[in-house]
Amino acid sequence: LDDMRADGLRPTEYTFNSLIEACAKRPDCYRDMFDYLQKMKNEGFAPNNVTLINLLLGASISGDAETAELYEDASQLTNHYH
């Protein structure tokens, strides 16, 4: 993100979702996923279905059942209104 900004580029929703997905697939990067989620929100982007699915994926891969359950519930709520 710092390199993007140094080049005059602004991260997009797609940028953040890609970073979250990359962290979701690597248990050693799991905690960074939540940092990117917070940065996403700070930039004015709301988590969407893609974000929630990737958070759920990361929690599942990392064996964090409690967090996975929270995001699964949130995902179902989001789908209810679309």
GROMACS .gro file of N, CA and C in nm, residues 3-50:
model
  144
    3ASP      N    1   0.384   0.158  -0.125
    3ASP     CA    2   0.441   0.174  -0.259
    3ASP      C    3   0.340   0.234  -0.355
    4MET      N    4   0.216   0.190  -0.345
    4MET     CA    5   0.110   0.245  -0.430
    4MET      C    6   0.095   0.395  -0.406
    5ARG      N    7   0.087   0.430  -0.280
    5ARG     CA    8   0.069   0.571  -0.246
    5ARG      C    9   0.189   0.655  -0.290
    6ALA      N   10   0.309   0.599  -0.278
    6ALA     CA   11   0.430   0.669  -0.321
    6ALA      C   12   0.427   0.696  -0.472
    7ASP      N   13   0.360   0.609  -0.545
    7ASP     CA   14   0.346   0.626  -0.690
    7ASP      C   15   0.223   0.708  -0.727
    8GLY      N   16   0.156   0.763  -0.626
    8GLY     CA   17   0.038   0.847  -0.652
    8GLY      C   18  -0.089   0.769  -0.677
    9LEU      N   19  -0.089   0.642  -0.642
    9LEU     CA   20  -0.207   0.558  -0.662
    9LEU      C   21  -0.283   0.541  -0.532
   10ARG      N   22  -0.414   0.530  -0.543
   10ARG     CA   23  -0.499   0.508  -0.426
   10ARG      C   24  -0.552   0.366  -0.430
   11PRO      N   25  -0.539   0.294  -0.319
   11PRO     CA   26  -0.595   0.158  -0.318
   11PRO      C   27  -0.746   0.160  -0.337
   12THR      N   28  -0.796   0.056  -0.400
   12THR     CA   29  -0.939   0.044  -0.424
   12THR      C   30  -0.996  -0.069  -0.340
   13GLU      N   31  -1.124  -0.086  -0.347
   13GLU     CA   32  -1.190  -0.199  -0.280
   13GLU      C   33  -1.130  -0.331  -0.329
   14TYR      N   34  -1.103  -0.338  -0.459
   14TYR     CA   35  -1.043  -0.458  -0.517
   14TYR      C   36  -0.904  -0.483  -0.458
   15THR      N   37  -0.826  -0.377  -0.440
   15THR     CA   38  -0.693  -0.390  -0.381
   15THR      C   39  -0.702  -0.453  -0.243
   16PHE      N   40  -0.791  -0.399  -0.159
   16PHE     CA   41  -0.803  -0.450  -0.023
   16PHE      C   42  -0.855  -0.594  -0.021
   17ASN      N   43  -0.953  -0.624  -0.104
   17ASN     CA   44  -1.005  -0.760  -0.109
   17ASN      C   45  -0.897  -0.858  -0.155
   18SER      N   46  -0.812  -0.816  -0.247
   18SER     CA   47  -0.702  -0.902  -0.293
   18SER      C   48  -0.601  -0.926  -0.182
   19LEU      N   49  -0.568  -0.823  -0.107
   19LEU     CA   50  -0.474  -0.838   0.005
   19LEU      C   51  -0.533  -0.928   0.113
   20ILE      N   52  -0.660  -0.909   0.142
   20ILE     CA   53  -0.727  -0.992   0.243
   20ILE      C   54  -0.731  -1.138   0.197
   21GLU      N   55  -0.759  -1.160   0.069
   21GLU     CA   56  -0.762  -1.296   0.017
   21GLU      C   57  -0.624  -1.361   0.025
   22ALA      N   58  -0.521  -1.287  -0.011
   22ALA     CA   59  -0.384  -1.341  -0.005
   22ALA      C   60  -0.350  -1.382   0.138
   23CYS      N   61  -0.385  -1.299   0.235
   23CYS     CA   62  -0.359  -1.332   0.376
   23CYS      C   63  -0.445  -1.448   0.423
   24ALA      N   64  -0.566  -1.457   0.370
   24ALA     CA   65  -0.656  -1.566   0.410
   24ALA      C   66  -0.598  -1.702   0.374
   25LYS      N   67  -0.525  -1.707   0.266
   25LYS     CA   68  -0.470  -1.833   0.217
   25LYS      C   69  -0.338  -1.872   0.282
   26ARG      N   70  -0.285  -1.783   0.366
   26ARG     CA   71  -0.156  -1.810   0.432
   26ARG      C   72  -0.172  -1.795   0.583
   27PRO      N   73  -0.175  -1.904   0.656
   27PRO     CA   74  -0.194  -1.896   0.800
   27PRO      C   75  -0.091  -1.807   0.870
   28ASP      N   76   0.030  -1.796   0.816
   28ASP     CA   77   0.131  -1.711   0.878
   28ASP      C   78   0.101  -1.562   0.858
   29CYS      N   79   0.006  -1.531   0.773
   29CYS     CA   80  -0.033  -1.393   0.743
   29CYS      C   81  -0.174  -1.362   0.797
   30TYR      N   82  -0.231  -1.457   0.870
   30TYR     CA   83  -0.371  -1.449   0.914
   30TYR      C   84  -0.403  -1.319   0.987
   31ARG      N   85  -0.323  -1.279   1.082
   31ARG     CA   86  -0.352  -1.158   1.160
   31ARG      C   87  -0.345  -1.031   1.076
   32ASP      N   88  -0.260  -1.034   0.972
   32ASP     CA   89  -0.251  -0.918   0.882
   32ASP      C   90  -0.382  -0.893   0.809
   33MET      N   91  -0.459  -0.999   0.790
   33MET     CA   92  -0.588  -0.989   0.723
   33MET      C   93  -0.677  -0.886   0.793
   34PHE      N   94  -0.674  -0.884   0.924
   34PHE     CA   95  -0.757  -0.792   1.000
   34PHE      C   96  -0.704  -0.649   0.995
   35ASP      N   97  -0.572  -0.635   0.981
   35ASP     CA   98  -0.513  -0.502   0.961
   35ASP      C   99  -0.561  -0.443   0.829
   36TYR      N  100  -0.560  -0.525   0.723
   36TYR     CA  101  -0.608  -0.478   0.593
   36TYR      C  102  -0.758  -0.447   0.597
   37LEU      N  103  -0.833  -0.524   0.672
   37LEU     CA  104  -0.976  -0.496   0.687
   37LEU      C  105  -0.995  -0.358   0.751
   38GLN      N  106  -0.918  -0.328   0.854
   38GLN     CA  107  -0.930  -0.198   0.920
   38GLN      C  108  -0.886  -0.086   0.827
   39LYS      N  109  -0.778  -0.107   0.754
   39LYS     CA  110  -0.732  -0.006   0.659
   39LYS      C  111  -0.836   0.017   0.550
   40MET      N  112  -0.901  -0.090   0.507
   40MET     CA  113  -1.007  -0.081   0.407
   40MET      C  114  -1.118   0.011   0.457
   41LYS      N  115  -1.160  -0.012   0.581
   41LYS     CA  116  -1.265   0.070   0.640
   41LYS      C  117  -1.219   0.215   0.656
   42ASN      N  118  -1.093   0.233   0.697
   42ASN     CA  119  -1.039   0.368   0.714
   42ASN      C  120  -1.035   0.446   0.583
   43GLU      N  121  -1.022   0.374   0.472
   43GLU     CA  122  -1.020   0.438   0.339
   43GLU      C  123  -1.162   0.465   0.288
   44GLY      N  124  -1.262   0.423   0.364
   44GLY     CA  125  -1.400   0.451   0.326
   44GLY      C  126  -1.469   0.339   0.251
   45PHE      N  127  -1.408   0.222   0.246
   45PHE     CA  128  -1.470   0.108   0.177
   45PHE      C  129  -1.535   0.016   0.279
   46ALA      N  130  -1.659  -0.018   0.254
   46ALA     CA  131  -1.730  -0.112   0.341
   46ALA      C  132  -1.701  -0.255   0.297
   47PRO      N  133  -1.682  -0.345   0.391
   47PRO     CA  134  -1.665  -0.486   0.353
   47PRO      C  135  -1.787  -0.534   0.275
   48ASN      N  136  -1.762  -0.611   0.171
   48ASN     CA  137  -1.873  -0.664   0.090
   48ASN      C  138  -1.871  -0.816   0.099
   49ASN      N  139  -1.949  -0.881   0.017
   49ASN     CA  140  -1.956  -1.028   0.020
   49ASN      C  141  -1.821  -1.092  -0.007
   50VAL      N  142  -1.744  -1.036  -0.098
   50VAL     CA  143  -1.611  -1.090  -0.128
   50VAL      C  144  -1.523  -1.081  -0.004
   0.00000   0.00000   0.00000
